Amino acid sequence: MPKQDFSTSTQPDMCVDLNGLTLKNPITVASGTYGFGREYAEWIDLNILSAISVKGLTLEPREGNEGRRIVETPMGMLNSVGLQNPGVHYFIENEIPFLRSYDLKIIANINGNTIEEYCQMAELLSDADVDSIELNISCPNVKNGGLAFGTNPAVVQDVVKRVRKASKKHLIVKLSPNVTDIKEIARIVEAEGADCISLINTLSGMGIDIYKRKPFLKRGNGGLSGPAVKPIAVRMVYDVHSAVKIPILGMGGISTGEDAVEFMLAGASAIAIGTANFANPLAPKKVLEGLTQYLKQYHYDAAKKLTGDLRI
Ligand SMILES: Cc1cc2nc3c(=O)[nH]c(=O)nc-3n(C[C@H](O)[C@H](O)[C@H](O)COP(=O)(O)O)c2cc1C
């Protein structure tokens, strides 16, 4: 097929709306893979991004897990970083002013040992200059034997209800893929007042060093991310899109414009790039350009028209 020139076609409208959180384009970066943007700012113009979901915040600073934290796998990686971060107070005082010097939305990713901790953070952030709170429900629930909040429908209902009450900010709830029925969880999250759903967080995985006969990661298992999880993530975005009306921020293995298109056709209104940033700090630029070219090629005048536009 002869190569077509799309450079002259009109620029599509890239703006998308996540139910009150307006983004200048659908490209964001995923929590825990972009720090607070500082390291990447040396490589890429952060103004390209429509939003950054910052490193997972906790009430108090955390050192993270001991031992090896990252393992490469075929088509992805396993991590057990353990939420190393400077704490929510430090973030408010020192990182928000830096991020505000860029034209992007700030999403504060919050993590708690208990529901009370989640609520305290949501309250603190209500008065801070952030655009949205992303409630990460993949954390272990200390009062419930360490089982992740996001795997038990009754606990999901409780945590979302209480965080919703604790803050007036735009609220994204980030789902764990390590569940039997993702639609059931999504419906609960919507019913409890979330403005938006993000998914997927990492899948539980394990790798073993056969020469030492020990798991690579000190804790045994870790979170699998990268291209290996993409088909699971696309399926889950599709399922959630069929189950709820609130918008979806999709992620899991996205590294190209085509990947972003796939997620949007499955039902995502915007996407986040995670693991791909480690291999290529320019990944968000590449994804934005690829998505724009696709929209022009297939005559979409607006990015939002791609969402759920699947022919089945
Ligand atoms: C090293 C690492 C750290 C992460 N930390 C967080 C975190 O703090 N909070 C969170 O909600 N998700 C965290 N995630 C999950 C990502 O935000 C994302 O949901 C997941 O990796 C899937 O996207 P990807 O395959 O593009 O990386 C982390 C992922 C990685 C690889």
Coordinates of C-alpha atoms and ligand atoms in Angstrom, one line a residue:
M1 CA 0.0 0.0 0.0
P2 CA 1.4 3.5 -0.9
K3 CA 2.5 5.5 2.1
Q4 CA -0.1 8.2 2.9
D5 CA 0.8 11.7 4.1
F6 CA -1.4 12.8 6.9
S7 CA 0.6 15.9 7.8
T8 CA -1.9 18.1 6.1
S9 CA -5.0 16.6 7.6
T10 CA -6.7 18.7 10.4
Q11 CA -5.5 18.2 13.9
P12 CA -8.0 16.1 15.9
D13 CA -9.3 17.5 19.1
M14 CA -7.2 15.6 21.7
C15 CA -9.1 16.8 24.8
V16 CA -10.8 14.2 26.9
D17 CA -12.9 14.5 30.1
L18 CA -12.7 12.1 33.0
N19 CA -16.0 13.1 34.6
G20 CA -14.8 16.5 35.8
L21 CA -11.0 16.1 35.3
T22 CA -10.4 17.6 31.9
L23 CA -7.2 16.4 30.1
K24 CA -5.6 18.2 27.1
N25 CA -4.8 14.8 25.6
P26 CA -5.4 11.2 26.7
I27 CA -1.8 10.5 27.6
T28 CA -0.9 10.3 31.3
V29 CA 1.9 8.4 33.2
A30 CA 1.2 5.7 35.8
S31 CA 1.9 5.9 39.5
G32 CA 5.2 4.4 40.7
T33 CA 6.9 4.6 37.3
Y34 CA 7.5 8.3 37.1
G35 CA 8.4 9.4 40.6
F36 CA 7.3 13.1 40.9
G37 CA 8.5 13.8 37.3
R38 CA 11.9 15.3 38.3
E39 CA 14.1 12.6 36.8
Y40 CA 12.2 12.5 33.6
A41 CA 12.1 16.3 33.2
E42 CA 15.8 16.0 32.1
W43 CA 14.7 13.8 29.1
I44 CA 11.3 14.9 28.0
D45 CA 9.2 18.1 28.1
L46 CA 6.7 17.2 30.9
N47 CA 4.2 19.6 29.2
I48 CA 3.5 16.9 26.7
L49 CA 1.8 14.9 29.5
S50 CA -1.8 15.7 30.3
A51 CA -1.4 14.3 33.8
I52 CA 1.0 12.6 36.1
S53 CA -0.1 10.1 38.7
V54 CA 2.6 10.5 41.3
K55 CA 4.5 7.9 43.2
G56 CA 2.2 6.1 45.6
L57 CA 2.0 8.2 48.8
T58 CA 1.6 7.1 52.3
L59 CA 0.8 9.0 55.5
E60 CA 4.4 8.6 56.8
P61 CA 7.6 8.4 54.7
R62 CA 8.5 4.8 53.8
E63 CA 11.9 3.3 53.0
G64 CA 10.4 0.5 50.9
N65 CA 11.2 -3.2 50.9
E66 CA 14.6 -4.7 51.6
G67 CA 16.6 -6.8 49.1
R68 CA 16.1 -7.1 45.4
R69 CA 13.1 -5.1 44.2
I70 CA 13.0 -5.6 40.5
V71 CA 13.3 -8.7 38.3
E72 CA 13.1 -8.7 34.5
T73 CA 10.7 -11.2 33.0
P74 CA 9.9 -12.2 29.4
M75 CA 8.0 -9.1 28.1
G76 CA 7.7 -7.4 31.5
M77 CA 9.0 -7.0 35.0
L78 CA 8.2 -8.0 38.6
N79 CA 8.5 -5.4 41.3
S80 CA 8.4 -5.4 45.0
V81 CA 9.4 -1.8 45.7
G82 CA 7.1 -1.5 48.8
L83 CA 5.9 2.0 48.3
Q84 CA 9.2 3.9 49.0
N85 CA 8.1 7.5 49.2
P86 CA 8.7 10.7 51.2
G87 CA 5.2 10.8 52.7
V88 CA 2.2 12.9 51.9
H89 CA 3.3 16.0 53.9
Y90 CA 6.6 16.2 52.0
F91 CA 4.8 15.8 48.7
I92 CA 2.5 18.7 49.5
E93 CA 5.2 21.0 50.5
N94 CA 8.0 20.1 48.1
E95 CA 6.7 18.3 45.0
I96 CA 3.4 20.1 44.2
P97 CA 5.2 23.4 43.6
F98 CA 7.6 21.7 41.2
L99 CA 4.8 20.0 39.2
R100 CA 2.7 23.2 39.1
S101 CA 5.4 24.8 37.0
Y102 CA 4.2 22.5 34.2
D103 CA 1.0 22.4 32.2
L104 CA -0.3 19.1 33.6
K105 CA -2.9 17.7 36.0
I106 CA -1.6 16.3 39.3
I107 CA -3.1 13.0 40.4
A108 CA -2.2 12.1 44.0
N109 CA -2.0 8.3 44.4
I110 CA -2.8 7.3 48.0
N111 CA -2.1 4.1 49.9
G112 CA -3.1 3.1 53.4
N113 CA -2.5 0.3 55.9
T114 CA -6.0 1.0 57.2
I115 CA -9.1 2.7 56.0
E116 CA -8.5 5.4 58.6
E117 CA -5.1 6.2 57.0
Y118 CA -6.7 6.4 53.5
C119 CA -9.3 8.9 54.9
Q120 CA -6.7 11.0 56.7
M121 CA -4.7 11.3 53.4
A122 CA -7.8 12.1 51.4
E123 CA -8.7 14.9 54.0
L124 CA -5.1 16.3 53.9
L125 CA -5.2 16.3 50.1
S126 CA -8.6 18.0 49.9
D127 CA -6.9 21.2 50.9
A128 CA -3.8 20.7 48.7
D129 CA -3.3 21.9 45.2
V130 CA -3.9 18.5 43.4
D131 CA -6.5 17.9 40.7
S132 CA -7.5 14.4 41.6
I133 CA -6.9 11.6 44.1
E134 CA -6.3 8.1 42.9
L135 CA -7.2 5.6 45.6
N136 CA -4.9 2.6 45.2
I137 CA -6.9 -0.3 46.7
S138 CA -4.2 -2.9 45.9
C139 CA -2.5 -2.3 49.3
P140 CA -2.5 -4.9 52.0
N141 CA -5.2 -4.3 54.7
V142 CA -3.3 -4.6 57.9
K143 CA -6.4 -5.1 60.1
N144 CA -7.5 -8.0 57.8
G145 CA -4.5 -10.3 57.7
G146 CA -2.8 -8.3 54.9
L147 CA -5.2 -9.2 52.2
A148 CA -5.4 -6.5 49.6
F149 CA -8.4 -4.1 50.1
G150 CA -9.3 -4.4 46.5
T151 CA -9.9 -8.1 46.5
N152 CA -12.9 -8.1 48.8
P153 CA -16.1 -6.5 47.6
A154 CA -17.3 -5.6 51.1
V155 CA -14.0 -3.9 51.9
V156 CA -13.9 -2.1 48.6
Q157 CA -17.4 -0.7 49.4
D158 CA -16.3 0.4 52.8
V159 CA -13.0 2.1 51.7
V160 CA -14.5 3.9 48.7
K161 CA -17.6 5.1 50.7
R162 CA -15.4 6.5 53.5
V163 CA -12.8 8.1 51.3
R164 CA -15.6 9.7 49.1
K165 CA -16.9 11.3 52.3
A166 CA -13.5 12.4 53.4
S167 CA -12.7 14.5 50.3
K168 CA -14.5 16.6 47.7
K169 CA -11.7 16.2 45.2
H170 CA -12.1 14.4 41.9
L171 CA -11.8 10.7 42.9
I172 CA -10.2 7.9 40.8
V173 CA -10.3 4.4 42.2
K174 CA -7.6 2.1 40.9
L175 CA -8.6 -1.5 40.7
S176 CA -6.6 -4.6 41.4
P177 CA -6.7 -7.2 38.6
N178 CA -6.1 -9.9 41.1
V179 CA -9.9 -10.6 41.5
T180 CA -12.4 -13.1 40.2
D181 CA -15.0 -10.6 38.9
I182 CA -13.6 -7.2 38.0
K183 CA -17.1 -6.0 36.9
E184 CA -18.6 -6.6 40.4
I185 CA -15.8 -4.5 41.9
A186 CA -16.2 -1.7 39.3
R187 CA -20.0 -1.5 39.9
I188 CA -19.4 -1.1 43.7
V189 CA -16.8 1.6 43.1
E190 CA -19.2 3.5 40.8
A191 CA -22.1 3.1 43.3
E192 CA -20.0 4.5 46.1
G193 CA -19.4 7.7 44.2
A194 CA -16.0 7.4 42.4
D195 CA -15.7 9.8 39.5
C196 CA -13.5 7.5 37.4
I197 CA -11.9 4.1 37.5
S198 CA -8.3 3.3 36.6
L199 CA -7.0 -0.2 35.9
I200 CA -5.0 -2.3 35.9
N201 CA -2.6 -2.4 38.8
T202 CA 0.1 -5.1 38.6
L203 CA -0.8 -8.8 38.6
S204 CA 0.6 -11.0 41.3
G205 CA 3.6 -13.0 40.0
M206 CA 6.7 -14.8 41.1
G207 CA 10.1 -15.7 39.7
I208 CA 12.6 -18.2 41.1
D209 CA 16.4 -18.2 40.9
I210 CA 16.9 -21.9 40.1
Y211 CA 20.7 -21.8 41.0
K212 CA 20.0 -20.4 44.5
R213 CA 16.7 -22.2 44.7
K214 CA 15.2 -19.0 46.1
P215 CA 12.6 -16.5 44.9
F216 CA 14.3 -13.5 43.2
L217 CA 12.3 -11.2 45.4
K218 CA 12.8 -11.4 49.2
R219 CA 9.0 -11.4 49.7
G220 CA 8.5 -14.2 47.2
N221 CA 5.9 -12.6 45.0
G222 CA 5.8 -9.2 43.3
G223 CA 3.7 -7.2 40.8
L224 CA 3.9 -8.1 37.2
S225 CA 3.7 -5.2 34.6
G226 CA 4.7 -4.4 31.1
P227 CA 3.7 -5.8 27.7
A228 CA 3.1 -9.3 29.2
V229 CA 0.0 -8.0 31.0
K230 CA -1.5 -6.0 28.1
P231 CA -4.1 -8.5 26.8
I232 CA -5.4 -9.0 30.4
A233 CA -5.6 -5.3 30.9
V234 CA -7.4 -4.7 27.6
R235 CA -9.9 -7.4 28.5
M236 CA -10.5 -5.9 31.9
V237 CA -11.0 -2.4 30.5
Y238 CA -13.5 -3.9 28.0
D239 CA -15.4 -5.7 30.8
V240 CA -15.4 -2.6 33.1
H241 CA -16.6 -0.4 30.2
S242 CA -19.6 -2.7 29.7
A243 CA -20.4 -2.6 33.5
V244 CA -20.2 1.1 34.5
K245 CA -20.9 4.5 33.0
I246 CA -18.0 6.4 34.7
P247 CA -14.9 6.9 32.5
I248 CA -11.9 4.7 32.6
L249 CA -8.2 5.5 32.7
G250 CA -6.6 2.4 31.2
M251 CA -3.1 1.0 31.7
G252 CA -1.1 -2.2 31.5
G253 CA 1.8 -2.7 29.0
I254 CA 1.2 0.4 26.9
S255 CA 4.3 1.5 24.9
T256 CA 3.0 2.6 21.5
G257 CA 0.3 4.6 19.9
E258 CA -1.3 1.4 18.7
D259 CA -1.5 0.1 22.3
A260 CA -3.2 3.3 23.3
V261 CA -5.7 3.0 20.5
E262 CA -6.4 -0.6 21.6
F263 CA -7.2 0.5 25.1
M264 CA -9.4 3.3 24.0
L265 CA -11.4 1.1 21.6
A266 CA -11.9 -1.3 24.5
G267 CA -13.4 1.6 26.5
A268 CA -10.7 3.7 28.1
S269 CA -11.2 7.5 27.9
A270 CA -7.5 8.1 28.6
I271 CA -4.5 5.9 29.2
A272 CA -1.4 5.8 31.4
I273 CA 2.1 4.7 30.5
G274 CA 4.0 2.8 33.2
T275 CA 6.8 0.3 32.7
A276 CA 7.6 1.5 29.2
N277 CA 9.0 4.7 30.7
F278 CA 11.9 2.8 32.2
A279 CA 13.0 1.5 28.8
N280 CA 12.2 4.6 26.9
P281 CA 11.8 8.0 28.7
L282 CA 10.3 9.4 25.4
A283 CA 7.5 6.8 25.4
P284 CA 4.7 9.3 26.2
K285 CA 5.8 11.5 23.2
K286 CA 5.9 8.4 21.0
V287 CA 2.4 7.2 22.2
L288 CA 0.9 10.7 21.7
E289 CA 2.3 11.0 18.2
G290 CA 1.2 7.4 17.3
L291 CA -2.3 8.0 18.6
T292 CA -2.6 11.4 16.8
Q293 CA -1.6 9.8 13.5
Y294 CA -4.1 6.9 13.9
L295 CA -6.9 9.5 14.6
K296 CA -6.0 11.3 11.4
Q297 CA -5.6 8.2 9.3
Y298 CA -9.0 6.9 10.4
H299 CA -10.7 10.3 10.2
Y300 CA -11.6 10.8 13.8
D301 CA -11.9 14.5 14.5
A302 CA -11.8 14.0 18.3
A303 CA -9.9 11.5 20.5
K304 CA -12.9 11.0 22.7
K305 CA -14.8 9.4 19.8
L306 CA -12.4 6.5 19.9
T307 CA -13.6 5.4 23.3
G308 CA -15.5 2.1 23.0
D309 CA -15.8 2.5 19.2
L310 CA -15.3 -1.2 18.7
R311 CA -17.1 -3.0 15.9
I312 CA -18.3 -6.3 17.2
Ligands
LIG1 C1 8.0 -0.2 39.9 C2 6.6 0.0 39.9 C3 6.0 0.7 41.0 C4 4.6 0.9 41.1 N1 4.1 1.7 42.1 C5 2.7 1.9 42.1 C6 2.2 2.8 43.1 O1 2.9 3.3 44.0 N2 0.8 3.0 43.1 C7 0.0 2.4 42.2 O2 -1.2 2.6 42.2 N3 0.5 1.6 41.2 C8 1.9 1.4 41.1 N4 2.4 0.6 40.1 C9 1.5 0.1 39.1 C10 1.5 1.0 37.8 O3 1.0 2.3 38.1 C11 0.6 0.3 36.7 O4 -0.7 0.2 37.2 C12 1.1 -1.1 36.3 O5 2.5 -1.2 36.3 C13 0.6 -1.5 34.9 O6 1.0 -0.6 33.9 P1 2.4 -0.9 33.0 O7 2.3 -2.3 32.6 O8 2.3 0.1 31.9 O9 3.5 -0.6 33.9 C14 3.8 0.4 40.0 C15 4.3 -0.3 39.0 C16 5.7 -0.5 38.9 C17 6.3 -1.2 37.7

